[in-house]
Each structure stands twice: as C-alpha cells, then as structure tokens.
XYZ file of C-alpha atoms in Angstrom:
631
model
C -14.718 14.419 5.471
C -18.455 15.307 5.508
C -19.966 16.570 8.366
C -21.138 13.335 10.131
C -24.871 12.448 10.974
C -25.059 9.547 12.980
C -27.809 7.260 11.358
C -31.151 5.973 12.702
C -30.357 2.727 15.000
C -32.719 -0.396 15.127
C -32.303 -1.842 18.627
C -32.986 -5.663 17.245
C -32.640 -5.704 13.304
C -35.290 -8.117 12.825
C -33.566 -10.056 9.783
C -30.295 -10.415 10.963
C -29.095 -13.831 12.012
C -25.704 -14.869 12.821
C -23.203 -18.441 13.622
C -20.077 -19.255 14.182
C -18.102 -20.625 11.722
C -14.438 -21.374 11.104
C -11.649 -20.230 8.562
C -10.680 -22.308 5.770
C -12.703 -24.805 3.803
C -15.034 -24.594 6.668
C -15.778 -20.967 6.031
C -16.282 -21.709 2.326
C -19.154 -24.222 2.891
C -20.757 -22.332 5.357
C -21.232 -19.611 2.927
C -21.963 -21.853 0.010
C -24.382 -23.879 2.338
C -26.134 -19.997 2.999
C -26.009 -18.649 -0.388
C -28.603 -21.999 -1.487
C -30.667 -21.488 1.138
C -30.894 -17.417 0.535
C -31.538 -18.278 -3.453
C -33.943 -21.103 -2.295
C -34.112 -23.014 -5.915
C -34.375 -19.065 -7.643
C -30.083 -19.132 -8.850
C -31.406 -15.598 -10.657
C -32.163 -14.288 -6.538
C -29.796 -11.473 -6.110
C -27.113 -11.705 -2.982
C -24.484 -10.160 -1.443
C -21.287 -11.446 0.073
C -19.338 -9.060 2.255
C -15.926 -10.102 2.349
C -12.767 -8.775 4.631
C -10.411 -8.492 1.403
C -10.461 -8.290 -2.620
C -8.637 -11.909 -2.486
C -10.776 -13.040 -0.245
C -13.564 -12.388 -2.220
C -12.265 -13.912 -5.712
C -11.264 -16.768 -3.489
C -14.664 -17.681 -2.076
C -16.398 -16.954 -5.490
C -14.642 -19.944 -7.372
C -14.706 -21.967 -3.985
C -18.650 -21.293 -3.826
C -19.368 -21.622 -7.304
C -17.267 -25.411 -7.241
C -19.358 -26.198 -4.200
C -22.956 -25.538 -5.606
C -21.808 -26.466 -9.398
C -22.405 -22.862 -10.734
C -23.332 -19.724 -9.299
C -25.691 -16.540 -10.737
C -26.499 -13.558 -9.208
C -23.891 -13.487 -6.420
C -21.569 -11.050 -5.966
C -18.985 -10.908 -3.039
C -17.695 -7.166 -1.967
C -16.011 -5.209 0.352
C -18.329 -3.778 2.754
C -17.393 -0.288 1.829
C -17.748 -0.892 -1.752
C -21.403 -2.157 -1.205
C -22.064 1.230 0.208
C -20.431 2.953 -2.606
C -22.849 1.198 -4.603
C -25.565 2.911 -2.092
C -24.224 6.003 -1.506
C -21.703 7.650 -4.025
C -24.304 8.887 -6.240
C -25.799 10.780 -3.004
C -22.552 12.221 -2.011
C -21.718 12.814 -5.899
C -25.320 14.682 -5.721
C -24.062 16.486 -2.909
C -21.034 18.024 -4.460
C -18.702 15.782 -2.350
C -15.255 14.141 -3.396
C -13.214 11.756 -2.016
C -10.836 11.902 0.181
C -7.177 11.566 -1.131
C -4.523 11.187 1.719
C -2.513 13.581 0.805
C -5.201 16.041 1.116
C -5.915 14.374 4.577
C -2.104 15.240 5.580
C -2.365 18.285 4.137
C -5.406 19.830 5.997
C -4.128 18.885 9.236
C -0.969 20.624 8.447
C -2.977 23.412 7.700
C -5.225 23.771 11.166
C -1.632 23.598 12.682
C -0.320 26.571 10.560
C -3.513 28.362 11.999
C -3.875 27.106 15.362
C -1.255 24.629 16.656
C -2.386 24.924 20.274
C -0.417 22.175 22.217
C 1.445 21.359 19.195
C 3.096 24.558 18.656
C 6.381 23.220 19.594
C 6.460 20.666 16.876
C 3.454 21.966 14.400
C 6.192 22.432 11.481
C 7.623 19.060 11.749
C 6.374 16.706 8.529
C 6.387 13.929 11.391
C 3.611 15.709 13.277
C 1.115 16.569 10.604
C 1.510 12.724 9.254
C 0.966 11.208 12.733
C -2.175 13.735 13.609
C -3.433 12.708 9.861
C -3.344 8.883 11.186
C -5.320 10.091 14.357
C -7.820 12.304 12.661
C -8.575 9.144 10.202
C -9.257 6.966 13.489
C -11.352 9.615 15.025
C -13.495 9.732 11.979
C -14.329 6.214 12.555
C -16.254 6.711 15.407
C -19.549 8.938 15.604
C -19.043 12.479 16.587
C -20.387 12.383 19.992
C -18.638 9.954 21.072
C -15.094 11.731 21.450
C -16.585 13.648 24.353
C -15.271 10.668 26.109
C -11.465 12.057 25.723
C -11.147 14.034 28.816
C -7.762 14.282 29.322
C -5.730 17.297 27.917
C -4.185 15.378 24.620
C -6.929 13.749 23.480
C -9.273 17.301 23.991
C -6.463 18.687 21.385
C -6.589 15.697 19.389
C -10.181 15.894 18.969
C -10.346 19.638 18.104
C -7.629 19.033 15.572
C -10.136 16.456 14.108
C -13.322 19.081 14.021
C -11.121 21.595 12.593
C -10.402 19.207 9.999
C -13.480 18.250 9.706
C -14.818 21.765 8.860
C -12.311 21.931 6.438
C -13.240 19.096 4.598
C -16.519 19.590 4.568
C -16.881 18.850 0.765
C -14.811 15.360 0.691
C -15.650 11.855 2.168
C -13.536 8.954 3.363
C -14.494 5.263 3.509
C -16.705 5.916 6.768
C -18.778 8.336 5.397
C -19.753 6.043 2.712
C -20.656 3.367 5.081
C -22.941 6.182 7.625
C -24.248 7.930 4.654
C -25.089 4.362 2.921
C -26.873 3.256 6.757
C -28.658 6.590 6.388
C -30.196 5.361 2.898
C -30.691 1.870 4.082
C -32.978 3.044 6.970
C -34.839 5.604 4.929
C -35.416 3.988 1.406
C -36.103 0.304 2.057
C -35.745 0.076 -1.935
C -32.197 1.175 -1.600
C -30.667 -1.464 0.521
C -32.960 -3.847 -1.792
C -30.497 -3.194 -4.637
C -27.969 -5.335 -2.624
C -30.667 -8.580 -2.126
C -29.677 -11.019 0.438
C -26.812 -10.212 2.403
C -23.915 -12.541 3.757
C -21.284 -10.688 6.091
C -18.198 -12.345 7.009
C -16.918 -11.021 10.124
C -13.657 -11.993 10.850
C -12.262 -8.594 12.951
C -13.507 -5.478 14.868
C -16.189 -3.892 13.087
C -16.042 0.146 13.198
C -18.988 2.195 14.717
C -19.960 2.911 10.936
C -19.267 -0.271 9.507
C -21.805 -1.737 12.648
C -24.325 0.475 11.807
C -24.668 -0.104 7.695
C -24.949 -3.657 8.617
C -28.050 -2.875 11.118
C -29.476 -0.774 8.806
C -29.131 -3.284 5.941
C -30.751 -6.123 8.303
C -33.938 -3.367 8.694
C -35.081 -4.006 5.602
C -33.906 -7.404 4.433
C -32.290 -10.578 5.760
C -28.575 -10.205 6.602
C -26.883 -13.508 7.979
C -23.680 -12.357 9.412
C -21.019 -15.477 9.691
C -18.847 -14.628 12.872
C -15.054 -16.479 11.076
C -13.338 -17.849 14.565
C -9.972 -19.494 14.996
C -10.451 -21.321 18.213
C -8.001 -18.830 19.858
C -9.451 -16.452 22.681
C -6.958 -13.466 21.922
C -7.126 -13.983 17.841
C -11.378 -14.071 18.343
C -11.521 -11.126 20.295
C -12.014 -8.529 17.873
C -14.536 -11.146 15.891
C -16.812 -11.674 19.141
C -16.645 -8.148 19.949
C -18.151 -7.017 16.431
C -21.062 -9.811 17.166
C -21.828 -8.460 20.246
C -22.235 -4.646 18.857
C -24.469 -6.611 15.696
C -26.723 -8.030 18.840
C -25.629 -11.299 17.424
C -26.348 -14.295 19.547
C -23.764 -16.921 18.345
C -23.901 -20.741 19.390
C -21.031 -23.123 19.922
C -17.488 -21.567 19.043
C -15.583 -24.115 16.670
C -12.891 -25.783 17.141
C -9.312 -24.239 17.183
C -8.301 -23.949 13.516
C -4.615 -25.472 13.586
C -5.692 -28.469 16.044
C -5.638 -30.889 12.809
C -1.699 -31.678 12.156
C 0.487 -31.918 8.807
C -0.197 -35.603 6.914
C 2.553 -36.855 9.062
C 1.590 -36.162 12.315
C 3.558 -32.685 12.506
C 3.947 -28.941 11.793
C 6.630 -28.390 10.510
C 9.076 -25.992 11.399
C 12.566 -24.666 9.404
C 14.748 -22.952 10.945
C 17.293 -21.119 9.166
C 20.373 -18.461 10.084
C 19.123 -15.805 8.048
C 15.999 -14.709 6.165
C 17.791 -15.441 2.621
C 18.405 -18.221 3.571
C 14.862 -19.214 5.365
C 13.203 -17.926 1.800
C 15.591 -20.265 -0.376
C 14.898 -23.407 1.991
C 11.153 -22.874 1.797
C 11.501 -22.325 -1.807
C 13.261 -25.287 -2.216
C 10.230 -27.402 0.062
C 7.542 -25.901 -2.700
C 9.647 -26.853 -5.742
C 10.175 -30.677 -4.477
C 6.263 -30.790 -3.935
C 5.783 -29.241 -7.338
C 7.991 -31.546 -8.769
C 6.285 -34.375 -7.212
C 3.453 -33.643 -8.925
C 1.516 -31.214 -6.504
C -0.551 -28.551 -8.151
C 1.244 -24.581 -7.852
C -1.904 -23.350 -7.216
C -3.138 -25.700 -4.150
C 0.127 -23.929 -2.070
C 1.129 -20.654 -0.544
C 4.187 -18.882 0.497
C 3.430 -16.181 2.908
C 4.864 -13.503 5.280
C 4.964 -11.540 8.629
C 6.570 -8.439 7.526
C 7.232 -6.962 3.590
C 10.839 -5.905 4.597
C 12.659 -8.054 3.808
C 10.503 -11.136 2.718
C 8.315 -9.725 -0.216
C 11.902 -8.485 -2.083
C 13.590 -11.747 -1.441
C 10.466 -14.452 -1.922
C 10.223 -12.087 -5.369
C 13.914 -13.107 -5.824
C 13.987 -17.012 -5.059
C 10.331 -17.477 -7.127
C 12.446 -15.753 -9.924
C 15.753 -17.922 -9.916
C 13.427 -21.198 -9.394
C 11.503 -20.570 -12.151
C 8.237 -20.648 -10.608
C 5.108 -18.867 -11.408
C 3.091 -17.058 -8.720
C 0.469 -14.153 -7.604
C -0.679 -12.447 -5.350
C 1.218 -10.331 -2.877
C 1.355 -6.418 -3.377
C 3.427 -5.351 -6.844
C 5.466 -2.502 -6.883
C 4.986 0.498 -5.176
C 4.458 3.354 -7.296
C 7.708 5.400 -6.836
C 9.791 2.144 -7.623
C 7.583 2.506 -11.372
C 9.664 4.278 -14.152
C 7.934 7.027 -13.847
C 7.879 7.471 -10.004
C 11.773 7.329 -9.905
C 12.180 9.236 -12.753
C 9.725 12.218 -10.827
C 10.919 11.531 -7.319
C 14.944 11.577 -8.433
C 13.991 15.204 -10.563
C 12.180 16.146 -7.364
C 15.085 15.404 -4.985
C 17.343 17.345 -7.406
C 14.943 20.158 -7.392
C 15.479 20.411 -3.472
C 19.375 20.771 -3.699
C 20.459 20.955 -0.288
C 24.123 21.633 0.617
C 25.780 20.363 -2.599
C 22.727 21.336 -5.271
C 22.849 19.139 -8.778
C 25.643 17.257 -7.199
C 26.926 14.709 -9.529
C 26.403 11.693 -7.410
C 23.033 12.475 -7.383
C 22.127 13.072 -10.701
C 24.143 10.524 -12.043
C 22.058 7.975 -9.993
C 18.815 9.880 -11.626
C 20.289 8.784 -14.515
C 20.819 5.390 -13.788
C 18.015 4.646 -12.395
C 14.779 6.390 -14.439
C 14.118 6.183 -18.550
C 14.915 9.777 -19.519
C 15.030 11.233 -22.789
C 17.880 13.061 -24.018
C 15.636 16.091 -25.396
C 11.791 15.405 -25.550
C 10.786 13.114 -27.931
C 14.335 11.966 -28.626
C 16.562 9.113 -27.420
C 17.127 7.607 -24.700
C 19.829 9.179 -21.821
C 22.905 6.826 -21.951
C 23.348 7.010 -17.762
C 26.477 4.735 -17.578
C 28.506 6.997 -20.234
C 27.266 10.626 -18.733
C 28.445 9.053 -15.234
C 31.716 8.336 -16.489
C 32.343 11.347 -18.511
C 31.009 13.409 -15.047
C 33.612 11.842 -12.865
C 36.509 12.025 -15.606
C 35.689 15.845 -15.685
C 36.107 16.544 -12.175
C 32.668 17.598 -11.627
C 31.532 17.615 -8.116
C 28.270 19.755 -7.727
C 26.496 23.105 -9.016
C 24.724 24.181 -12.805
C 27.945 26.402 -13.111
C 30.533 23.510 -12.787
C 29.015 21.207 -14.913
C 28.785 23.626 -17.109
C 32.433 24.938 -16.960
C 34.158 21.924 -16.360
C 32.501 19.807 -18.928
C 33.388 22.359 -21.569
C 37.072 22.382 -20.338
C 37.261 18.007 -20.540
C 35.618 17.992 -23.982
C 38.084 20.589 -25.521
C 41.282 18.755 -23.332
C 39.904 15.465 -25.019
C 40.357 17.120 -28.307
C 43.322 18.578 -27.949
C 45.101 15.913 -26.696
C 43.565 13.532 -30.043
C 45.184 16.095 -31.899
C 48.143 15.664 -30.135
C 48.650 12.535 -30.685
C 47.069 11.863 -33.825
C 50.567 14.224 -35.140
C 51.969 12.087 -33.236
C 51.266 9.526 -35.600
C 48.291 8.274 -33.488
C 45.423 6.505 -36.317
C 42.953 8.988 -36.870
C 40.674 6.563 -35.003
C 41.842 8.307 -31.983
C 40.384 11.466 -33.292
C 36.754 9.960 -33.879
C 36.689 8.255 -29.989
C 37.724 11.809 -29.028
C 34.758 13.399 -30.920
C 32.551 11.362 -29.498
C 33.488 12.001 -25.767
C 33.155 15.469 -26.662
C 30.151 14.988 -28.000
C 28.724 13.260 -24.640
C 30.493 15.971 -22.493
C 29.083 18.778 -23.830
C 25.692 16.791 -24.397
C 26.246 16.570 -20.804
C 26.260 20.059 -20.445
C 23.523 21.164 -22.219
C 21.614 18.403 -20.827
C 21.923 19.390 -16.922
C 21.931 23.350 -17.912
C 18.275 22.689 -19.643
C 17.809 21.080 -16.179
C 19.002 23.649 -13.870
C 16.294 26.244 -15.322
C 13.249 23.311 -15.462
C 14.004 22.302 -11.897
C 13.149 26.160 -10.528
C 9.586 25.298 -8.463
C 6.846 27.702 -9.126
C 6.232 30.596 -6.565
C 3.016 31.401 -5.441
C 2.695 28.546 -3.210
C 0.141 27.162 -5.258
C -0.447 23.592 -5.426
C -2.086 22.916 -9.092
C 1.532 25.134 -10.233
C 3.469 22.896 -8.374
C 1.468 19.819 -9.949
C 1.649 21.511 -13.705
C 5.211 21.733 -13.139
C 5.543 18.290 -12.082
C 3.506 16.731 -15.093
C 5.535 19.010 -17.301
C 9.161 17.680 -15.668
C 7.739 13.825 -16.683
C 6.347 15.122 -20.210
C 9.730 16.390 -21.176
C 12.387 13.635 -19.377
C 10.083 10.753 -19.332
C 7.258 11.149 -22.207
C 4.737 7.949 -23.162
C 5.465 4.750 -21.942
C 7.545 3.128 -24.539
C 7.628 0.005 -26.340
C 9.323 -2.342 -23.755
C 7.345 -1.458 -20.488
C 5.153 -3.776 -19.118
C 1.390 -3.931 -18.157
C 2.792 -2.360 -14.557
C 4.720 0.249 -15.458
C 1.902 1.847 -18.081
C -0.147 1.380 -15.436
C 2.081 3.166 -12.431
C 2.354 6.029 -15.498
C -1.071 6.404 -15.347
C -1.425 6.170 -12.145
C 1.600 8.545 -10.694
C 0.017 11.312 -13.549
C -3.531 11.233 -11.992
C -1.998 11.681 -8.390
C -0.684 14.793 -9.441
C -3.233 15.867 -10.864
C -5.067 14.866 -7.174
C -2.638 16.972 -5.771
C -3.681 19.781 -7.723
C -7.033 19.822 -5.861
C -5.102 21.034 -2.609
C -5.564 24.804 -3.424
C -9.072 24.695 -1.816
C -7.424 23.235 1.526
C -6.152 26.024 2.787
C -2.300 24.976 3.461
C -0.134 27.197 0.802
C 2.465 25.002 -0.964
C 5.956 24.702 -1.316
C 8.713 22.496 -2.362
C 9.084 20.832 0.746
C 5.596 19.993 0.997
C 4.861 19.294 -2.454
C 7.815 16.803 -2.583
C 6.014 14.982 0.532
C 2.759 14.735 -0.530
C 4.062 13.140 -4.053
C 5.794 10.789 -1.672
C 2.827 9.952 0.130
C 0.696 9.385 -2.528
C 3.708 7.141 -4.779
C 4.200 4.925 -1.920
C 1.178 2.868 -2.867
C 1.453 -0.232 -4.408
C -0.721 -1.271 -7.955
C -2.709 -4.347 -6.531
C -1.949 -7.714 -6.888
C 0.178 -9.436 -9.010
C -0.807 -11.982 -11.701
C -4.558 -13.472 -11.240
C -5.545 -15.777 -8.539
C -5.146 -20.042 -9.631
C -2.320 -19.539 -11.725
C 1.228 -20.193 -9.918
C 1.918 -20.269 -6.319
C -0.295 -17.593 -3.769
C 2.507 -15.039 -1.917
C 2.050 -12.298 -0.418
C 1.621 -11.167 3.299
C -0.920 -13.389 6.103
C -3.815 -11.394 4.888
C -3.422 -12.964 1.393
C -4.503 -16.870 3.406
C -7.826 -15.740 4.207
C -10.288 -17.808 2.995
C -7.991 -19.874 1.206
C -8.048 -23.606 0.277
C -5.004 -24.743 -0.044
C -3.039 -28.235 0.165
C 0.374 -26.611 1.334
C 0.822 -23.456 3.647
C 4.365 -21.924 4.070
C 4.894 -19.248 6.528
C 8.307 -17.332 6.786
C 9.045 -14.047 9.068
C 7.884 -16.027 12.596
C 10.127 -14.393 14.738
C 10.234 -12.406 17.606
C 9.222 -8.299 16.324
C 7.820 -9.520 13.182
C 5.352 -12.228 14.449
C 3.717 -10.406 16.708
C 5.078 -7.452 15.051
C 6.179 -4.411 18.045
C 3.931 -1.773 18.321
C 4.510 1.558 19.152
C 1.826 3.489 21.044
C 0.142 6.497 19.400
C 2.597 9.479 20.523
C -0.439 11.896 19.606
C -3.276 9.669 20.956
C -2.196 6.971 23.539
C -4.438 3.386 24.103
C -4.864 4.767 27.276
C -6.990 7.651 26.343
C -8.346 5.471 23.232
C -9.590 2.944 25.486
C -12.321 6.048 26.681
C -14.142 5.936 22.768
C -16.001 2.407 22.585
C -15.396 1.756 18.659
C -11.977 3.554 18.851
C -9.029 1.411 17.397
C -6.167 0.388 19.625
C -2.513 0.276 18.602
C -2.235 -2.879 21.307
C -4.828 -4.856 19.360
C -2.515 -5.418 16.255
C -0.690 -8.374 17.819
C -4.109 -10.147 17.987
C -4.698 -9.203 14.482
C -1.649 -10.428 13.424
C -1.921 -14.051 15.532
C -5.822 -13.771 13.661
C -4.280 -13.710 10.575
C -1.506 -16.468 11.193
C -3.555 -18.700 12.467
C -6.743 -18.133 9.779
C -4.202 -18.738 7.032
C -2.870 -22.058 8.676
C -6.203 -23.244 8.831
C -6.036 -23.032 4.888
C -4.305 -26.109 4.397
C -3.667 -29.472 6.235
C 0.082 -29.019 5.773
C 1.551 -26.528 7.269
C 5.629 -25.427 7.340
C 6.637 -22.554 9.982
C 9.832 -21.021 8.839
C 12.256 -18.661 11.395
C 15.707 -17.099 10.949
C 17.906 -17.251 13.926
C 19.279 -13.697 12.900
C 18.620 -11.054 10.131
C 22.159 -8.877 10.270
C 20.318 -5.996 8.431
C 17.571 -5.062 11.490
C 20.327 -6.562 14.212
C 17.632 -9.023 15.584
C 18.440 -11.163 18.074
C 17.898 -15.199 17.693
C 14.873 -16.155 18.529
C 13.612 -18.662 21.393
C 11.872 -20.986 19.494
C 13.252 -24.344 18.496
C 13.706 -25.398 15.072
C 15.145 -27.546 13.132
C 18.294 -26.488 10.633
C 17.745 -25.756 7.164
C-alpha cells in the first residue's frame, strides 16, 4: 500500500453528464445510443466504456457492436484497469509492486507480532490476522483523513493497525492506489487522461472514495457521461444513487422497475423443489425442453445465489444433460493437479498427532498425479493403499518402513510355501510383484519423510524453494492428458509461490504454519471463466446477468440465508463504527447488493423461472415461506 495522497478535487467537473438508465437491453442501447453520439460520424474517435465486470464488458461489446452494425475504437474496461493503463508505469517508475493478499495477511500479522495492543489476547490466532487483513483493505478505500472519524476505542485500534500497515507497505499498491494515483495524473497531465478519449461509466453500485475521485478527475479534462444502471427498486438503487450524488450527478426520471414486464404467459415462474439436487435437475430439465424446442443455448442463463452447493451440482446436471455452457468461476486453484498435489504434501509436512499417517497419505495418493521417482511413472494410489492397509501400517516414517519390509518378505515366504506345496509358480510372480509395490512403498514414503523436513530460518523464499522443489520432484510438467485448466492452475500455483517468496521484506518471519496458510490463501482463487461467452448456456453466480440479453433467465438458490444471503457484522470493525467514515463499506449493505443483482439479471430476459428448495439436509435449512409450485 503506498502512502496515500488524496488527489486534487474539481467541485463541478465541467464535462461530466449523467441519466438514468435501466439494466438489460435497455442499458445496452443507452450505451450504444452514447457511444454514436461521442464518435459523432468519426468510428476511428477513441472511447472508453467502464464496466462493473469482465462479462459485463464482453457482453455489451457484441451487444453494442450488433446495435450500431460495427464498432472501432471502443474499448470497455474495468475502472481499475483504465487506471492501470494511467498509472502502473508511474508506480512501476516508483519502485512499487502490487499487492498480493497473502502479503496483505501477512503484514498485519506482523504489526500484531510487534504491537498487538487490544488484540493481544487473540494476535496469534490465523482468524485474527485474516479478519484485520479484510479491515485494513476497507480502510484503504477511503482517504486517509477520513478515519479520524472512528472515535470509539476499536475502530482507533483498527485504524492504527491500518497505518502500521501502511508504513510497512510502503513499496506495494492495491487496486485503490491505482485509481488515486491515476486521479492524480488525470488532474495534472490533461494529455494523460486523453489516452482514454471519451469516457462512458456505468454505475450500477457504491462507488469508493477513490473510484469517485478518478472519475472527477477524468471529467476535468474530457467528457465523461456516467449512466446511473437502476432497477426500479429503492433498496437495490441505493448504492447506485448514492455514487451519483458523490459524482454531483443530477439524474432525471428514475425508470421503471426492471421485473414489472411478466414471462410470455402472463407469469414468473416459480419451481419449487425439496432439495437443491433436485431444484438444479428440474431447472435443467426446463432449459433442455426449450433447447429442444428449438431455442438458442446461448439466448438463456442458469444462475445462482450462493456457490455452495449450486456451482458443483449445476456443473453436474449440465454434464449428464449433455449441454454446453460458460461462464461461472472454474476451478479453484487448490482443486488443480497441482494445488492438491502441493496442499496434500503440505498437510503431510505438518504431521500433527499421527505424522505420515496412512489415511492421509494414501488419500495424497489418490487424489494428486505423483511420480513414482522424478521423471518416472506415474504413483499407482489404489495398489499402495491396499498394500498399506494389508501391512498393518497405521502412522510414522519408521512403521512404514518396518512393517512394509516385514509384509513383502511374509508375501514371499508364504509363495514359497505354497508354491512346494504344489501351488503354479504363478503364485510366485503375483507374490513378487506385491513385494515389489511394498517395498516401492517404502522407499517411496522414506524419500518423503526426509523431503517433507521445512526449512529453518523462518525464511519465506526457503519455504517457497522448498515448495517448488516438493512439485518439481512428485508432480513435474504437466503431462500429456491435462487440459487447458490444469496447465494453466500449474502455472499459476508456481508463480504464487514464487509471490510468496517476496514476503522476506515484510517483516513477519515464517514458518510452517504460516507458510501452509498463505499457500492456502493464495490457491483458493479460481482461473476465470469457463468456456467463452455465446457458446452454450451462461451459469455462473447473479453477477454473471449483468448486462445480459437473454430470452430465458433461470434463477436457483432463492431461499431464505442464501437470497439475501446472512451477514455477519465485522467482529474487528462493526457497521456501527463504519457508519462514522462516509465512503466506508458496510457489511449490512450486501443484502441490497445481492437483491441489485437478482433483480438486474431478471431484467435480462422476458422469461423468467425462480427456483427454491424447501430444504437442503447438508446446511440444515429450514423450508422456506415462499409458495411454489412442486417440481
């Protein structure tokens, strides 16, 4: 985080002009109808679209393009990738990096090792430096002198947490530096914020303090035309009206509620079903009879409140239909080969109670592509779990050592045995071979034993060497067989240990412990989307219907805790004290977030079907109140 310079404000950006627009196709021609009059008969005038998501953007291109029969010279970005455009080279100049979140979580945990204050009690908990790390980012969102406005006793410590931090992060940036340091560039070199031509902002949510201020400093020097996305709803538009008021936006007539128009039949639909696998297969089902019908894949969406458990099982009942789809997030990095085969070796590595016990690494062995010896063949998991169990072992390097040794000379003994028994000497080669695998075994977890020992020094680029050299010798290239995702996620889960490596200038000393939950952190992001937008059916979460147009909308997940999800205050930094920092987010706005999102994907389509389970057994929900009609 970069020590933070709030930039120059213009009181009335003279080329800013805003309206109020709605979601769906109606969002799509507004910005179409702006983008002409911006290029004016020039299609070679440059413009900018600021978009609220990546799929949101790729969505609006082709809608825009269809709608003015070609397009040149527009491009549609996030807002803080328009100020990366602006401002990484000025940070790069600077000698600044960005900021990983494991380094985030990692700092924090480091002011508390040096000066817990209130914390003390709980400063060594991994609980305590993750939930401060989720603080600190929201703090950075809002201008340094603004957190003089938390008073009270916690949010005093939560704020000097954050300068601490700060201080210590003095040489990295996070996404609202870019957008400050970008506003700062805007305002002083008119030629810089030329680079981006005409701008179009969609706001659609809250705008942060930073955020606010690149647009203002943007509309300074050229026109900006922000369109203010409503749904018609007072509590969904809040956030939306409350970002054109801090633009100075004046807006004219809201539009109409976004869900007022009903299905083709005079009704929204709604399935009701007594559990989620079953809600997924029924809704399934209602795409595949459209499909087979003859409507277009691509015109419909299947979407959802919550990941857990709808992105596993729409994955699931798309698979057994046979239908093609994208979208939605793909799988999260430790679920790669790679990231089980490093997060099993670093579980192992931790021992506990029972260390190298067999249930443990036989399930390593199931479940990640090792390599027998490096370069070799491929671990046969099923056989070493069977020939583990038959041999009695139960935990420790020693046993498996011991009691491997004494199975694969029993084995062979008793062949003998029995082949002078007049046994076929077939009975002698199956015995070879399980002696073979035992004391493969053997050899196999000894090797182990000695690579699992974690570096001492408490140095974080040893524990990262030692990582990368754990996946060079178990895992090694990606191999002929893995997909486009799982070279990828090999790529990827490499480079975030090498990240990690970058910790040694933080100031928190490493160990196991730590290491092994900042590789978590980091591996528990997902690769992107999933196949390429137009081609199959659109899944994935409510965020994933923004500026859709669509024939067919499917919603599953409305139920009560999942649609509005619960929220749980910030134990570290309470709404209450929030509330003090204008610009500060609030736990107790996600709800209207959420209903935003519901109801701006709805207003994708004309048909619309609203799927609930009366009970999910797994999180012990209770039915829900709503009525329904059986699947």
């Amino acid at each position: 985080m970069s020590s933070r310079t709030d930039p120059p404000q213009t009181l009335s950006p003279p080329a800013l002009q805003a309206r109020a627009v709605g979601h769906g196709p109606a969002l799509a021609e507004a910005v179409a109808h702006t983008v002409a009059g911006l290029q004016d008969g020039d299609p070679l005038r440059g413009v900018t679209v600021l978009v609220p998501t990546r799929s949101a953007g790729v969505a609006l291109r082709r809608q825009v393009a269809g709608r003015l029969g070609g397009m040149a010279a527009v491009r549609f970005e996030l807002a803080a990738r328009a100020a990366e455009l602006l401002a990484a080279p000025e940070l790069a100049a600077a000698g600044k990096r960005p900021l990983r979140p494991a380094v985030l979580t990692e700092a924090v945990r480091a002011v508390l090792h040096q000066a817990p204050g209130r914390f003390a009690p709980v400063a060594d908990h991994p609980a305590t430096a993750r939930a401060l790390a989720r603080t600190v980012r929201d703090l950075g969102s809002v201008p340094a002198g603004a957190l003089a406005g938390l008073s009270r006793a916690r949010g005093r410590e939560a704020a000097r947490v954050a300068g601490a931090v700060r201080a210590l992060l003095h040489d990295r940036y996070d996404e609202h530096d870019l957008l400050r340091t970008a506003a700062s560039l805007a305002a002083e070199r008119p030629a810089a914020a030329a680079e981006l031509g005409a701008v179009v902002a969609i706001v659609d949510r809250a705008l942060s303090p930073a955020a606010t201020a690149f647009l203002r400093a943007v509309a300074g020097q050229g026109p900006v035309t922000v369109l203010v996305a409503l749904t018609g709803d007072e509590r969904a538009d809040a956030g939306a009206l409350q970002a054109a008021d801090a633009l100075g936006c004046e807006l004219g007539r809201a539009p109409q509620p976004a869900v007022a128009d009903a299905a083709p039949d005079g009704t929204v639909r709604v399935l009701s079903a007594p559990d989620p696998e079953t809600e997924v297969r029924a809704a399934v089902r209602r795409i595949a009879e459209r499909f087979d019908a003859g409507a277009p894949l691509h015109r419909m969406a299947l979407l959802w409140t919550a990941d857990r458990p709808y992105a596993l099982l729409v994955r699931d009942a798309l698979a057994a239909a046979g239908l093609p789809s994208n979208g939605g997030p793909r799988t999260r990095l430790g679920d790669s080969p790679t990231g089980r085969a490093l997060l099993g070796m670093l579980a192992l590595a931790s021992g506990g109670p029972r260390p190298l016990a067999r249930e443990a690494v036989a399930a390593w062995l199931a479940e990640a592509p090792l390599r027998r010896e490096a370069g070799g063949a491929p671990v046969d998991g099923a056989r070493w779990d069977a020939v583990s169990r038959r041999a009695g072992v139960v935990a420790g390097a020693g046993q498996w050592r011991a009691r491997l040794e004494r199975y694969a000379a029993t084995v062979e003994r008793r062949a003998d045995d029995e082949v002078r028994d007049g046994a076929s000497d077939a009975v002698r080669r199956a015995a070879a071979a399980e002696a073979a695998h035992a004391r493969a075994l053997a050899g196999f977890v000894e090797e182990l034993a000695q690579r699992l020992r974690a570096p001492a020094g408490g140095q974080w680029s040893a524990f990262a060497r030692w990582a990368r050299e754990l996946l060079d010798r178990y895992v090694g290239e990606p191999r002929a067989g893995w997909g486009d995702d799982a070279v990828e996620a090999d790529r990827r889960v490499r480079a975030a240990l090498d990240g990690l490596a970058e910790l040694d200038g933080v100031g928190a000393s490493a160990d196991l412990g730590a290491f092994r939950r900042a590789v978590e952190a980091e591996l528990d992001g997902r690769l992107g989307r999933r196949g390429r937008l137009g081609e199959g059916l659109l899944t994935g979460p409510l965020r994933e219907g923004l500026c859709q147009e669509l024939d067919l909308v499917v919603v599953v997940g409305l139920v009560e805790g999942l649609a509005p999800p619960s929220v749980r205050d910030d134990p570290v930094l309470p709404d209450r004290e929030r509330a003090a920092v204008p610009g500060l987010p609030l736990r107790g706005d996600q709800p209207a977030e959420r209903r935003r999102e519901l109801l701006a994907a709805l207003a994708a389509a004309p048909e619309r079907l609203l799927c609930a389970a009366r009970s999910d057994n797994r999180a012990g929900r209770a039915p829900p109140r709503a009525p329904g009609r059986a699947a």
